[in-house]
CSV table of C-alpha atoms in Angstrom, one decimal:
chain,number,residue,atom,x,y,z
A,1,MET,CA,21.5,41.6,4.8
A,2,SER,CA,18.2,40.5,6.4
A,3,LEU,CA,16.1,40.1,3.2
A,4,PRO,CA,15.3,36.5,2.3
A,5,THR,CA,17.0,36.6,-1.1
A,6,HIS,CA,18.5,33.8,-3.2
A,7,VAL,CA,21.5,35.5,-4.6
A,8,THR,CA,24.6,33.6,-5.7
A,9,GLY,CA,28.1,34.7,-6.1
A,10,MET,CA,27.8,34.7,-9.8
A,11,ASP,CA,24.9,37.1,-9.5
A,12,THR,CA,26.9,39.6,-7.5
A,13,GLU,CA,29.8,39.3,-10.0
A,14,ASN,CA,27.5,39.9,-12.9
A,15,TYR,CA,25.6,42.8,-11.3
A,16,ALA,CA,28.0,45.0,-9.3
A,17,GLY,CA,25.3,47.2,-7.6
A,18,LEU,CA,23.0,44.3,-6.7
A,19,SER,CA,24.3,43.8,-3.1
A,20,ASP,CA,24.2,47.6,-2.4
A,21,LEU,CA,20.6,47.7,-3.7
A,22,LEU,CA,19.6,44.8,-1.5
A,23,GLN,CA,21.4,46.4,1.5
A,24,SER,CA,19.6,49.7,1.0
A,25,LEU,CA,16.2,47.9,0.6
A,26,SER,CA,16.7,45.9,3.8
A,27,GLY,CA,16.5,49.2,5.7
A,28,HIS,CA,13.0,50.0,4.2
A,29,LEU,CA,11.4,46.5,3.8
A,30,ASN,CA,10.7,43.7,6.2
A,31,LYS,CA,11.4,40.0,5.5
A,32,ASP,CA,8.0,39.6,3.7
A,33,GLY,CA,8.8,42.5,1.3
A,34,VAL,CA,6.4,45.0,3.1
A,35,LEU,CA,7.4,48.5,3.9
A,36,LYS,CA,8.4,48.9,7.6
A,37,SER,CA,6.2,52.0,7.9
A,38,THR,CA,3.3,50.0,6.5
A,39,GLU,CA,4.0,47.2,8.8
A,40,LYS,CA,4.1,49.5,11.8
A,41,ASP,CA,0.7,51.0,10.8
A,42,VAL,CA,-0.8,47.6,10.3
A,43,THR,CA,0.5,46.5,13.7
A,44,GLN,CA,-1.0,49.6,15.4
A,45,ALA,CA,-4.3,49.0,13.6
A,46,GLU,CA,-4.4,45.4,14.8
A,47,GLU,CA,-3.6,46.6,18.4
A,48,ASN,CA,-6.4,49.1,18.2
A,49,LEU,CA,-8.8,46.5,16.8
A,50,GLU,CA,-7.8,44.1,19.6
A,51,LYS,CA,-8.5,46.8,22.2
A,52,ALA,CA,-11.8,47.7,20.6
A,53,LYS,CA,-12.8,44.0,20.4
A,54,TYR,CA,-11.8,43.6,24.0
A,55,SER,CA,-13.8,46.6,25.1
A,56,TYR,CA,-16.8,45.4,23.1
A,57,LEU,CA,-16.7,41.9,24.6
A,58,GLN,CA,-16.5,43.3,28.0
A,59,GLN,CA,-19.6,45.5,27.5
A,60,HIS,CA,-21.4,42.5,25.8
A,61,VAL,CA,-20.6,40.2,28.8
A,62,LEU,CA,-21.8,42.8,31.2
A,63,HIS,CA,-24.9,43.5,29.3
A,64,HIS,CA,-25.7,39.8,28.9
A,65,GLU,CA,-25.1,39.1,32.5
A,66,LEU,CA,-27.2,42.1,33.6
A,67,HIS,CA,-30.2,40.8,31.6
A,68,GLU,CA,-29.7,37.3,33.0
A,69,MET,CA,-29.6,38.6,36.5
A,70,MET,CA,-32.8,40.7,35.9
A,71,ILE,CA,-34.5,37.5,34.5
A,72,ASP,CA,-33.4,35.5,37.6
A,73,LYS,CA,-34.8,38.2,39.9
A,74,GLU,CA,-38.1,38.2,38.1
A,75,ILE,CA,-38.3,34.4,38.3
A,76,SER,CA,-37.5,34.6,42.1
A,77,GLN,CA,-40.2,37.4,42.6
A,78,GLN,CA,-42.8,35.1,40.9
A,79,GLU,CA,-41.8,32.1,43.0
A,80,ARG,CA,-41.8,34.0,46.4
A,81,ALA,CA,-42.9,37.5,47.3
A,82,ALA,CA,-40.0,40.0,47.8
A,83,ASP,CA,-40.0,43.0,50.0
A,84,SER,CA,-40.9,46.4,48.6
A,85,GLN,CA,-37.4,47.8,48.8
A,86,THR,CA,-36.0,44.9,46.7
A,87,GLY,CA,-38.9,45.3,44.2
A,88,LYS,CA,-38.2,49.0,43.8
A,89,PHE,CA,-34.5,48.3,43.1
A,90,ASN,CA,-35.4,45.7,40.5
A,91,ASP,CA,-37.8,48.0,38.7
A,92,ALA,CA,-35.4,50.9,38.8
A,93,LEU,CA,-32.7,48.6,37.3
A,94,ARG,CA,-35.0,47.5,34.6
A,95,GLU,CA,-36.0,51.0,33.6
A,96,CYS,CA,-32.4,52.2,33.6
A,97,VAL,CA,-31.3,49.3,31.4
A,98,SER,CA,-34.2,50.1,29.0
A,99,THR,CA,-33.2,53.8,28.9
A,100,ALA,CA,-29.6,52.8,28.1
A,101,GLU,CA,-30.7,50.5,25.4
A,102,ALA,CA,-33.0,53.2,23.9
A,103,CYS,CA,-30.1,55.6,23.8
A,104,SER,CA,-28.1,53.1,21.7
A,105,TYR,CA,-30.9,53.1,19.1
A,106,LEU,CA,-31.0,56.8,18.4
A,107,HIS,CA,-28.2,56.7,15.9
A,108,PRO,CA,-27.5,60.5,15.3
A,109,ARG,CA,-26.7,61.3,11.7
A,110,SER,CA,-25.7,64.5,9.8
A,111,THR,CA,-28.4,66.4,8.1
A,112,GLY,CA,-26.0,68.1,5.6
A,113,GLU,CA,-26.8,71.6,7.0
A,114,GLY,CA,-23.9,72.8,9.0
A,115,ASP,CA,-23.2,70.8,12.2
A,116,GLN,CA,-26.9,69.9,12.8
A,117,THR,CA,-27.7,66.2,13.4
A,118,ALA,CA,-31.0,64.2,13.3
A,119,THR,CA,-32.0,61.3,15.5
A,120,LEU,CA,-34.9,58.8,15.8
A,121,LEU,CA,-38.1,60.8,16.5
A,122,GLY,CA,-36.1,63.9,17.1
A,123,LEU,CA,-35.1,62.6,20.5
A,124,THR,CA,-31.7,63.1,22.1
A,125,GLU,CA,-29.9,61.2,24.8
A,126,GLU,CA,-30.5,63.9,27.3
A,127,ASP,CA,-34.3,63.7,26.6
A,128,LEU,CA,-34.3,60.0,27.4
A,129,LEU,CA,-32.1,60.4,30.5
A,130,ASN,CA,-34.3,63.3,31.9
A,131,ALA,CA,-37.5,61.2,31.2
A,132,ASN,CA,-36.2,58.5,33.6
A,133,PRO,CA,-36.2,59.7,37.3
A,134,ASN,CA,-34.2,56.7,38.3
A,135,MET,CA,-31.2,57.9,36.4
A,136,LYS,CA,-30.6,60.3,39.3
A,137,LYS,CA,-30.3,57.4,41.6
A,138,ILE,CA,-27.7,55.6,39.3
A,139,ALA,CA,-25.0,55.8,42.0
A,140,VAL,CA,-27.2,54.1,44.6
A,141,LEU,CA,-28.2,51.4,42.0
A,142,GLN,CA,-24.6,50.8,41.0
A,143,GLN,CA,-23.6,50.4,44.7
A,144,HIS,CA,-26.4,47.9,45.2
A,145,PHE,CA,-26.1,45.8,42.0
A,146,ILE,CA,-22.4,45.9,41.1
A,147,PRO,CA,-21.4,43.6,43.9
A,148,GLN,CA,-24.1,41.1,42.9
A,149,LEU,CA,-23.0,41.3,39.2
A,150,GLU,CA,-19.4,40.8,40.2
A,151,GLY,CA,-20.3,37.8,42.4
A,152,ARG,CA,-22.1,36.2,39.5
A,153,LEU,CA,-19.3,36.9,37.1
A,154,GLN,CA,-16.8,35.5,39.6
A,155,GLN,CA,-18.8,32.4,40.0
A,156,LYS,CA,-19.0,31.8,36.3
A,157,CYS,CA,-15.3,32.4,35.9
A,158,GLU,CA,-14.6,29.9,38.6
A,159,GLU,CA,-16.9,27.4,36.9
A,160,VAL,CA,-15.1,27.9,33.6
A,161,ALA,CA,-11.7,27.6,35.4
A,162,SER,CA,-12.9,24.4,37.1
A,163,CYS,CA,-13.3,22.8,33.6
A,164,HIS,CA,-9.7,23.5,33.0
A,165,TYR,CA,-8.3,22.8,36.5
A,166,THR,CA,-10.3,19.6,37.1
A,167,SER,CA,-8.2,18.4,40.1
A,168,SER,CA,-8.0,21.7,41.9
A,169,THR,CA,-9.0,22.0,45.6
A,170,ASP,CA,-7.8,25.5,46.2
A,171,SER,CA,-9.6,28.3,48.2
A,172,ASP,CA,-12.0,30.8,46.7
A,173,GLN,CA,-9.4,33.6,46.4
A,174,LEU,CA,-6.9,31.3,44.7
A,175,SER,CA,-9.5,29.9,42.4
A,176,PHE,CA,-10.6,33.4,41.3
A,177,ALA,CA,-6.9,34.2,40.7
A,178,LYS,CA,-6.6,31.2,38.5
A,179,ALA,CA,-9.8,32.2,36.8
A,180,THR,CA,-8.5,35.7,36.0
A,181,ARG,CA,-5.3,34.1,34.6
A,182,LEU,CA,-7.2,31.6,32.5
A,183,PRO,CA,-7.3,33.7,29.3
A,184,ASP,CA,-3.5,34.1,29.3
A,185,ILE,CA,-3.1,30.4,30.1
A,186,LEU,CA,-5.5,29.4,27.3
A,187,LYS,CA,-3.7,31.7,24.8
A,188,GLU,CA,-0.4,30.1,25.8
A,189,GLU,CA,-1.9,26.6,25.4
A,190,CYS,CA,-3.4,27.5,22.0
A,191,THR,CA,0.0,28.8,20.9
A,192,LYS,CA,1.6,25.6,22.2
A,193,LEU,CA,-1.0,23.6,20.5
A,194,ALA,CA,-0.5,25.4,17.2
A,195,GLU,CA,3.3,24.8,17.5
A,196,GLU,CA,2.6,21.1,18.3
A,197,LYS,CA,0.3,20.8,15.2
A,198,GLY,CA,3.1,22.3,13.1
A,199,ASN,CA,5.6,20.0,14.6
A,200,SER,CA,3.1,17.1,14.0
A,201,ARG,CA,2.7,18.0,10.3
A,202,LEU,CA,6.5,18.2,10.0
A,203,ASP,CA,6.9,14.8,11.7
A,204,LYS,CA,4.1,13.4,9.5
A,205,ALA,CA,5.9,14.7,6.4
A,206,HIS,CA,9.2,13.3,7.7
A,207,ILE,CA,7.6,10.0,8.4
A,208,THR,CA,5.9,9.9,5.0
A,209,LYS,CA,9.3,10.7,3.3
A,210,GLN,CA,11.0,8.0,5.5
A,211,THR,CA,8.3,5.5,4.7
A,212,TRP,CA,8.7,6.0,1.0
A,213,SER,CA,12.5,5.8,1.2
A,214,LEU,CA,12.2,2.6,3.2
A,215,TYR,CA,9.7,1.3,0.7
A,216,HIS,CA,12.1,1.9,-2.2
A,217,ALA,CA,14.9,0.3,-0.2
A,218,LEU,CA,12.7,-2.7,0.5
A,219,THR,CA,11.8,-3.0,-3.1
A,220,GLU,CA,15.4,-3.0,-4.2
A,221,ALA,CA,16.2,-5.5,-1.5
A,222,LEU,CA,13.4,-7.8,-2.7
A,223,ASP,CA,14.6,-7.5,-6.3
A,224,ILE,CA,18.2,-8.4,-5.3
A,225,LEU,CA,16.9,-11.3,-3.2
A,226,GLU,CA,14.8,-12.6,-6.0
A,227,GLU,CA,17.8,-12.5,-8.4
A,228,LEU,CA,20.0,-14.3,-5.8
A,229,ILE,CA,17.2,-17.0,-5.3
A,230,THR,CA,17.0,-17.4,-9.1
A,231,LYS,CA,20.7,-17.9,-9.5
A,232,HIS,CA,20.9,-20.2,-6.5
A,233,ARG,CA,17.9,-22.2,-7.9
A,234,MET,CA,19.6,-22.5,-11.2
A,235,ASN,CA,22.8,-23.8,-9.6
A,236,ILE,CA,20.9,-26.2,-7.5
A,237,GLN,CA,18.9,-27.3,-10.6
A,238,ALA,CA,22.1,-28.1,-12.5
A,239,GLU,CA,23.4,-30.2,-9.6
A,240,LYS,CA,20.0,-31.9,-9.3
A,241,ASP,CA,19.9,-32.6,-13.0
A,242,SER,CA,23.4,-34.1,-12.8
A,243,VAL,CA,22.3,-36.4,-10.0
A,244,THR,CA,19.1,-37.3,-11.8
A,245,THR,CA,21.1,-38.2,-14.9
A,246,ASP,CA,23.4,-40.4,-13.0
A,247,LEU,CA,20.5,-42.1,-11.3
A,248,LEU,CA,18.7,-42.7,-14.6
A,249,GLY,CA,21.9,-44.0,-16.1
A,250,ALA,CA,22.3,-46.5,-13.2
A,251,ARG,CA,18.7,-47.5,-13.5
A,252,CYS,CA,19.1,-48.1,-17.3
A,253,HIS,CA,22.2,-50.2,-16.7
A,254,ALA,CA,20.4,-52.1,-14.0
A,255,THR,CA,17.5,-52.7,-16.4
A,256,GLN,CA,19.9,-53.8,-19.2
A,257,LEU,CA,21.4,-56.3,-16.8
A,258,LYS,CA,18.1,-57.5,-15.7
A,259,MET,CA,17.1,-58.0,-19.4
A,260,ARG,CA,20.3,-60.0,-20.1
A,261,VAL,CA,19.6,-62.1,-17.0
A,262,PHE,CA,16.0,-62.6,-18.1
A,263,ARG,CA,17.2,-63.6,-21.6
A,264,ALA,CA,19.7,-66.0,-20.2
A,265,GLN,CA,17.1,-67.5,-17.9
A,266,LEU,CA,14.8,-67.8,-20.9
A,267,HIS,CA,17.5,-69.7,-22.9
A,268,CYS,CA,18.1,-71.8,-19.9
A,269,ASP,CA,14.5,-72.6,-19.6
A,270,ILE,CA,14.2,-73.4,-23.4
A,271,TYR,CA,17.4,-75.2,-24.1
A,272,ARG,CA,17.4,-77.9,-21.4
A,273,PRO,CA,19.7,-80.9,-21.9
A,274,GLU,CA,17.1,-83.1,-23.5
A,275,ALA,CA,16.1,-80.3,-25.8
A,276,VAL,CA,19.7,-79.7,-26.8
A,277,ALA,CA,20.1,-83.4,-27.7
A,278,ALA,CA,16.9,-83.3,-29.8
A,279,LEU,CA,18.1,-80.2,-31.6
A,280,LYS,CA,21.5,-81.9,-32.3
A,281,GLN,CA,19.7,-84.9,-33.9
A,282,ILE,CA,17.6,-82.5,-36.0
A,283,ARG,CA,20.7,-80.7,-37.1
A,284,SER,CA,22.4,-83.9,-38.2
A,285,HIS,CA,19.2,-84.9,-40.0
A,286,LEU,CA,19.1,-81.6,-41.8
A,287,THR,CA,22.8,-81.8,-42.6
A,288,ARG,CA,22.2,-85.1,-44.4
A,289,LYS,CA,19.3,-83.6,-46.2
A,290,ILE,CA,21.4,-80.8,-47.3
A,291,GLU,CA,24.1,-83.0,-48.6
A,292,ASP,CA,21.5,-85.1,-50.4
A,293,LYS,CA,20.0,-82.0,-52.0
A,294,GLU,CA,23.4,-80.7,-52.9
A,295,SER,CA,24.4,-84.0,-54.7
A,296,GLU,CA,21.0,-84.1,-56.4
A,297,LEU,CA,21.4,-80.4,-57.4
A,298,SER,CA,24.8,-81.2,-58.8
A,299,TYR,CA,23.5,-84.1,-60.8
A,300,LEU,CA,20.6,-82.1,-62.2
A,301,GLY,CA,23.0,-79.3,-63.1
A,302,GLN,CA,25.3,-81.7,-64.9
A,303,SER,CA,22.3,-83.2,-66.8
A,304,LEU,CA,21.2,-79.8,-67.8
A,305,GLN,CA,24.6,-78.9,-69.1
A,306,SER,CA,24.7,-82.0,-71.1
A,307,TYR,CA,21.4,-81.3,-72.6
A,308,GLN,CA,22.4,-77.9,-73.4
A,309,ALA,CA,25.6,-79.1,-75.0
A,310,ILE,CA,23.8,-81.7,-77.2
A,311,GLY,CA,21.4,-79.0,-78.6
A,312,MET,CA,18.5,-81.4,-79.0
A,313,GLY,CA,15.5,-79.6,-80.6
A,314,PHE,CA,12.9,-82.1,-79.8
A,315,GLU,CA,9.8,-81.1,-77.9
A,316,GLU,CA,10.3,-83.8,-75.3
A,317,LEU,CA,13.8,-82.5,-74.6
A,318,ALA,CA,12.3,-79.0,-74.2
A,319,LEU,CA,9.7,-80.2,-71.8
A,320,GLU,CA,12.3,-82.2,-69.9
A,321,TYR,CA,14.5,-79.2,-69.9
A,322,GLU,CA,11.6,-77.1,-68.4
A,323,GLN,CA,10.9,-79.7,-65.7
A,324,LEU,CA,14.5,-79.9,-64.8
A,325,GLN,CA,14.7,-76.1,-64.6
A,326,LYS,CA,11.7,-76.0,-62.2
A,327,ALA,CA,13.2,-78.9,-60.1
A,328,LEU,CA,16.5,-77.0,-60.0
A,329,THR,CA,14.7,-73.9,-58.7
A,330,ASN,CA,12.8,-75.8,-56.1
A,331,LYS,CA,16.0,-77.6,-55.0
A,332,LYS,CA,17.8,-74.3,-54.7
A,333,TRP,CA,14.9,-72.9,-52.6
A,334,ALA,CA,14.9,-75.9,-50.3
A,335,LEU,CA,18.7,-75.8,-50.0
A,336,THR,CA,18.5,-72.1,-49.1
A,337,LYS,CA,15.9,-72.7,-46.4
A,338,LEU,CA,17.9,-75.6,-44.9
A,339,LYS,CA,21.1,-73.5,-44.8
A,340,GLN,CA,19.2,-70.6,-43.1
A,341,SER,CA,17.8,-73.0,-40.5
A,342,MET,CA,21.2,-74.4,-39.9
A,343,ALA,CA,22.7,-70.9,-39.5
A,344,ASP,CA,20.0,-70.0,-36.9
A,345,GLU,CA,20.7,-73.2,-34.9
A,346,THR,CA,24.4,-72.5,-35.0
A,347,ALA,CA,23.8,-68.9,-33.7
A,348,ASN,CA,21.6,-70.2,-30.9
A,349,ASP,CA,24.2,-72.8,-29.9
A,350,TRP,CA,27.0,-70.1,-29.9
A,351,GLU,CA,24.9,-67.8,-27.7
A,352,GLU,CA,24.2,-70.8,-25.3
A,353,GLY,CA,27.9,-71.5,-25.2
């Protein structure tokens, strides 16, 4: 089966006659789905068109080159006087070309009455040819001008070929042979160039696809790398935090030791031997004062109790009682301050010890 179909095994199982139908169609259709007879007709029409185009291009080139040769001859005649024979040939050539061009403008068309045709001004091709006496000498003119025309065309072909074969140093015959093969060579090169363009497009598409695949792979690799770097940084940060904590703990301990040393140094500077002796004397003096105040307090308390027990109702006794109460309060306050001062001195002596 030569048809470009997309038929699966399930399709052939579901449709029993599908494969036979496709097989029969492959005998009548080409790979593009066109009838083979139609394809043959199209191919024949394309070949006929190519031949017609080739024939037209040949005639056009010859016509254009003939006009260019006549112009060159006219210019050369104006620059230098030519002999009478050459002038006659040139005039005859000009008249023959004009007659041939006039014949192409007749454009015969059907009048609708049988097989009769009408032309421009009622003239026919025979009338124009008979009106030009030089048409009888057409063979002589062809024998005279065809070699010149061929030489000009050969020179132009060689010039065109020299543009393609830039480094060629061949003889004239070999150069002309290369010039005659130039169309085929150019056609082959155009075909090769088209194939290379197609391959280039395929390569470009492949490169683009590969570029995108590499880009996606690179993106995924960068994401994985970023994740690994983040995890590694977190592990390193934990270790760094542990080291920083140990360092700060050591610094705090060193600072505490320095403060203790500074405090001890301060105590040493404050409590010198002579200062300690003075403080001891002050302590002994305060101790005596405390003892005196305690005895006095005890005496006042006993007196107050005795007054309370007697129950005297005299005003003097009440005033004395009030004075004793105030004195007792003052003594208690003084005793408290003395004890607090003694406690502070004892603590300082304990720390110094």
